[in-house]
């Protein structure tokens, strides 16, 4: 299963431009938009848990790594799965590995959501997340993304909408990234406070639920169990 490309049958989402808010089309109120945030590398425990629990995430991540590894001295999987405090694990503090780890995580998570039935109408990017957003929207392939992510700082061609929010306090927000007016807005970025283990679907569902910024609450545990999208029951 090759999931570095869209799930079969799903159209490419529209890539939104960041800037002054623009009124979306009338159908946006019933559609989903996804914001790819600029951040540090996701916690390795989160990537490992998703990788070991969901085959679709693993297939997409592995497919991307085969392209990213061509530009990295040490394979990305070896760094993400390295023992904590080890020399390889510390490479995630270096910009090329941090950017590649975030890109691999974001695109694999987006592909996982597609297999769960999400059909995103639009995507937007913030900071380094713009590379993943442009990739899933069909702006460029994995090879071009790898070149941008690993380029030397002085030569790197930024695909940037607004300044990255890495390290900023508080939850992510979608202001100024064109997602205003969409019925459901999801953040494709690291989930806060994730300590889930491989196979702990319930804990992973709770973590991913924190990535829904706007819209009627989704039943993430049902989604993670492969039952397809459904709204969570309303409180009595």
Tab-separated table of C-alpha atoms in Angstrom:
chain	number	residue	atom	x	y	z
A	1	UNK	CA	0.000	0.000	0.000
A	2	UNK	CA	1.590	3.235	-1.172
A	3	UNK	CA	0.206	6.217	0.684
A	4	UNK	CA	2.583	9.047	-0.126
A	5	UNK	CA	-0.072	9.893	-2.733
A	6	UNK	CA	-3.790	10.594	-2.090
A	7	UNK	CA	-6.092	7.749	-1.154
A	8	UNK	CA	-7.654	6.493	-4.370
A	9	UNK	CA	-10.791	8.335	-5.374
A	10	UNK	CA	-10.150	11.476	-3.307
A	11	UNK	CA	-9.458	14.768	-5.102
A	12	UNK	CA	-6.544	16.995	-4.180
A	13	UNK	CA	-7.513	19.682	-1.655
A	14	UNK	CA	-7.219	23.356	-2.512
A	15	UNK	CA	-4.136	25.098	-1.118
A	16	UNK	CA	-5.268	28.234	0.723
A	17	UNK	CA	-3.226	31.410	0.856
A	18	UNK	CA	-2.467	32.941	4.233
A	19	UNK	CA	-3.220	36.604	4.687
A	20	UNK	CA	-6.275	38.797	5.223
A	21	UNK	CA	-9.403	36.681	5.750
A	22	UNK	CA	-11.376	35.980	2.599
A	23	UNK	CA	-14.936	34.789	2.431
A	24	UNK	CA	-14.919	31.132	1.304
A	25	UNK	CA	-17.482	29.684	-1.065
A	26	UNK	CA	-20.983	28.901	0.187
A	27	UNK	CA	-20.210	25.175	0.482
A	28	UNK	CA	-17.334	25.745	2.934
A	29	UNK	CA	-19.674	25.656	5.937
A	30	UNK	CA	-20.134	21.924	5.359
A	31	UNK	CA	-16.520	21.178	4.370
A	32	UNK	CA	-13.290	20.374	6.206
A	33	UNK	CA	-10.068	22.399	6.103
A	34	UNK	CA	-6.738	21.250	7.523
A	35	UNK	CA	-4.028	23.562	8.867
A	36	UNK	CA	-0.453	22.245	8.795
A	37	UNK	CA	1.388	24.042	11.591
A	38	UNK	CA	5.035	24.988	11.774
A	39	UNK	CA	6.491	23.395	14.886
A	40	UNK	CA	9.417	21.482	16.283
A	41	UNK	CA	9.727	17.787	15.473
A	42	UNK	CA	6.775	15.859	16.936
A	43	UNK	CA	7.544	13.810	20.067
A	44	UNK	CA	9.066	10.518	18.903
A	45	UNK	CA	6.688	8.651	21.234
A	46	UNK	CA	3.711	10.020	19.285
A	47	UNK	CA	5.122	9.085	15.887
A	48	UNK	CA	6.064	5.629	17.163
A	49	UNK	CA	2.612	5.053	18.638
A	50	UNK	CA	0.826	6.035	15.422
A	51	UNK	CA	3.345	4.084	13.325
A	52	UNK	CA	2.892	0.916	15.356
A	53	UNK	CA	-0.886	1.169	15.678
A	54	UNK	CA	-2.193	2.227	12.268
A	55	UNK	CA	-0.925	0.462	9.095
A	56	UNK	CA	-1.975	3.401	6.889
A	57	UNK	CA	0.196	5.811	8.887
A	58	UNK	CA	3.110	3.365	8.738
A	59	UNK	CA	2.799	2.859	4.969
A	60	UNK	CA	2.746	6.594	4.287
A	61	UNK	CA	5.626	7.340	6.670
A	62	UNK	CA	7.784	4.561	5.200
A	63	UNK	CA	7.102	5.739	1.638
A	64	UNK	CA	8.154	9.294	2.512
A	65	UNK	CA	11.257	8.114	4.367
A	66	UNK	CA	12.490	6.328	1.264
A	67	UNK	CA	12.640	9.721	-0.442
A	68	UNK	CA	13.827	11.779	2.535
A	69	UNK	CA	16.616	9.313	3.372
A	70	UNK	CA	18.299	10.006	0.049
A	71	UNK	CA	19.230	13.444	1.449
A	72	UNK	CA	19.945	12.502	5.083
A	73	UNK	CA	23.187	10.980	6.452
A	74	UNK	CA	21.220	8.660	8.780
A	75	UNK	CA	17.802	7.218	7.890
A	76	UNK	CA	14.926	9.150	9.448
A	77	UNK	CA	13.302	6.037	10.930
A	78	UNK	CA	16.553	5.215	12.740
A	79	UNK	CA	16.510	8.673	14.318
A	80	UNK	CA	12.814	8.665	15.247
A	81	UNK	CA	13.079	5.181	16.773
A	82	UNK	CA	16.463	5.717	18.419
A	83	UNK	CA	16.723	5.176	22.207
A	84	UNK	CA	15.986	8.355	24.136
A	85	UNK	CA	19.070	10.386	25.056
A	86	UNK	CA	21.073	8.501	22.441
A	87	UNK	CA	23.272	10.209	19.870
A	88	UNK	CA	20.876	9.479	16.991
A	89	UNK	CA	17.845	10.706	18.965
A	90	UNK	CA	19.565	14.056	19.530
A	91	UNK	CA	19.630	14.584	15.766
A	92	UNK	CA	15.948	15.575	16.020
A	93	UNK	CA	17.201	18.815	17.565
A	94	UNK	CA	18.944	19.656	14.282
A	95	UNK	CA	16.900	21.586	11.732
A	96	UNK	CA	17.031	19.159	8.765
A	97	UNK	CA	15.931	16.176	10.857
A	98	UNK	CA	13.344	18.207	12.777
A	99	UNK	CA	11.800	19.472	9.525
A	100	UNK	CA	11.829	16.022	7.909
A	101	UNK	CA	10.338	14.368	11.011
A	102	UNK	CA	7.548	16.952	11.096
A	103	UNK	CA	6.897	16.595	7.357
A	104	UNK	CA	6.782	12.796	7.538
A	105	UNK	CA	4.482	12.881	10.557
A	106	UNK	CA	2.131	15.483	9.080
A	107	UNK	CA	1.730	13.857	5.671
A	108	UNK	CA	1.332	10.374	7.190
A	109	UNK	CA	-1.295	11.683	9.627
A	110	UNK	CA	-3.157	13.388	6.777
A	111	UNK	CA	-3.116	10.149	4.753
A	112	UNK	CA	-4.395	8.266	7.815
A	113	UNK	CA	-7.267	10.738	8.140
A	114	UNK	CA	-8.080	10.171	4.461
A	115	UNK	CA	-8.429	6.408	5.081
A	116	UNK	CA	-10.791	7.270	7.948
A	117	UNK	CA	-13.086	9.022	5.519
A	118	UNK	CA	-11.960	12.632	5.792
A	119	UNK	CA	-12.184	14.411	2.455
A	120	UNK	CA	-10.461	17.739	3.109
A	121	UNK	CA	-11.647	20.435	0.739
A	122	UNK	CA	-8.768	22.779	1.558
A	123	UNK	CA	-5.404	22.876	3.314
A	124	UNK	CA	-3.225	25.703	4.592
A	125	UNK	CA	0.285	25.868	5.994
A	126	UNK	CA	2.049	27.906	8.608
A	127	UNK	CA	5.843	28.113	8.850
A	128	UNK	CA	7.533	24.824	7.959
A	129	UNK	CA	4.087	23.223	7.732
A	130	UNK	CA	3.614	24.917	4.374
A	131	UNK	CA	5.812	22.254	2.763
A	132	UNK	CA	3.472	19.443	3.853
A	133	UNK	CA	0.390	21.478	2.915
A	134	UNK	CA	1.727	22.170	-0.578
A	135	UNK	CA	2.710	18.519	-0.989
A	136	UNK	CA	-0.718	17.055	-0.161
A	137	UNK	CA	-2.325	19.700	-2.381
A	138	UNK	CA	-0.202	18.514	-5.302
A	139	UNK	CA	2.062	21.566	-5.445
A	140	UNK	CA	5.182	19.401	-5.625
A	141	UNK	CA	6.268	15.828	-5.030
A	142	UNK	CA	8.168	14.209	-2.204
A	143	UNK	CA	11.554	14.688	-3.892
A	144	UNK	CA	11.110	18.448	-4.164
A	145	UNK	CA	9.832	18.551	-0.585
A	146	UNK	CA	12.927	16.689	0.593
A	147	UNK	CA	15.172	19.150	-1.246
A	148	UNK	CA	13.468	22.106	0.441
A	149	UNK	CA	13.521	20.531	3.898
A	150	UNK	CA	17.197	19.583	3.868
A	151	UNK	CA	18.552	22.627	2.017
A	152	UNK	CA	21.250	24.647	3.748
A	153	UNK	CA	19.779	27.619	5.678
A	154	UNK	CA	21.351	30.177	3.363
A	155	UNK	CA	20.041	28.480	0.255
A	156	UNK	CA	16.722	27.191	1.498
A	157	UNK	CA	13.731	28.389	-0.502
A	158	UNK	CA	11.041	29.051	2.077
A	159	UNK	CA	7.430	28.199	1.264
A	160	UNK	CA	6.158	30.378	4.067
A	161	UNK	CA	2.816	32.018	4.681
A	162	UNK	CA	3.332	33.569	8.092
A	163	UNK	CA	6.029	33.166	10.753
A	164	UNK	CA	6.231	29.736	12.342
A	165	UNK	CA	4.729	29.312	15.788
A	166	UNK	CA	7.170	26.767	17.151
A	167	UNK	CA	7.488	27.133	20.859
A	168	UNK	CA	4.546	29.517	21.152
A	169	UNK	CA	2.438	29.094	24.245
A	170	UNK	CA	-1.180	28.018	24.086
A	171	UNK	CA	-3.128	25.950	21.568
A	172	UNK	CA	-2.628	26.426	17.817
A	173	UNK	CA	-5.046	28.702	16.026
A	174	UNK	CA	-6.078	29.118	12.422
A	175	UNK	CA	-6.321	32.889	12.222
A	176	UNK	CA	-4.959	34.393	9.032
A	177	UNK	CA	-4.511	31.101	7.211
A	178	UNK	CA	-7.639	31.115	5.102
A	179	UNK	CA	-9.499	28.425	7.063
A	180	UNK	CA	-12.102	30.833	8.439
A	181	UNK	CA	-15.620	29.890	7.383
A	182	UNK	CA	-15.040	26.145	7.034
A	183	UNK	CA	-17.388	23.925	8.989
A	184	UNK	CA	-14.627	21.749	10.439
A	185	UNK	CA	-10.996	22.785	10.914
A	186	UNK	CA	-8.323	20.277	11.928
A	187	UNK	CA	-4.713	20.969	12.863
A	188	UNK	CA	-2.206	18.579	11.339
A	189	UNK	CA	0.572	18.935	13.874
A	190	UNK	CA	1.908	17.404	17.080
A	191	UNK	CA	-0.816	16.501	19.571
A	192	UNK	CA	-0.306	18.091	22.998
A	193	UNK	CA	0.538	15.950	26.020
A	194	UNK	CA	0.714	12.646	24.173
A	195	UNK	CA	1.914	9.666	26.163
A	196	UNK	CA	0.049	6.950	24.287
A	197	UNK	CA	1.661	3.579	23.705
A	198	UNK	CA	1.521	1.426	20.585
A	199	UNK	CA	-1.907	-0.176	20.336
A	200	UNK	CA	-3.581	2.209	22.785
A	201	UNK	CA	-6.261	3.350	20.335
A	202	UNK	CA	-8.341	5.090	22.989
A	203	UNK	CA	-5.429	7.254	24.200
A	204	UNK	CA	-4.429	8.107	20.633
A	205	UNK	CA	-8.020	9.055	19.830
A	206	UNK	CA	-8.064	11.430	22.806
A	207	UNK	CA	-4.794	12.976	21.659
A	208	UNK	CA	-6.007	13.478	18.089
A	209	UNK	CA	-9.285	14.962	19.320
A	210	UNK	CA	-7.229	17.907	20.622
A	211	UNK	CA	-6.315	18.667	17.006
A	212	UNK	CA	-9.882	19.639	16.086
A	213	UNK	CA	-10.015	23.425	16.238
A	214	UNK	CA	-13.506	24.059	14.985
A	215	UNK	CA	-16.744	22.297	14.181
A	216	UNK	CA	-19.096	19.827	15.843
A	217	UNK	CA	-17.019	17.401	17.949
A	218	UNK	CA	-16.076	14.253	16.074
A	219	UNK	CA	-16.179	10.775	17.559
A	220	UNK	CA	-12.420	10.204	17.341
A	221	UNK	CA	-12.505	6.829	19.062
A	222	UNK	CA	-14.937	5.567	16.462
A	223	UNK	CA	-12.727	6.997	13.716
A	224	UNK	CA	-9.603	5.368	15.119
A	225	UNK	CA	-11.461	2.079	15.259
A	226	UNK	CA	-12.068	2.284	11.517
A	227	UNK	CA	-15.825	2.903	11.653
A	228	UNK	CA	-15.778	6.088	9.569
A	229	UNK	CA	-16.656	9.699	10.378
A	230	UNK	CA	-19.467	10.408	12.772
A	231	UNK	CA	-20.168	13.298	15.077
A	232	UNK	CA	-19.907	12.694	18.798
A	233	UNK	CA	-23.281	12.492	20.564
A	234	UNK	CA	-24.538	15.801	21.905
A	235	UNK	CA	-24.503	16.345	25.645
A	236	UNK	CA	-27.948	15.781	27.209
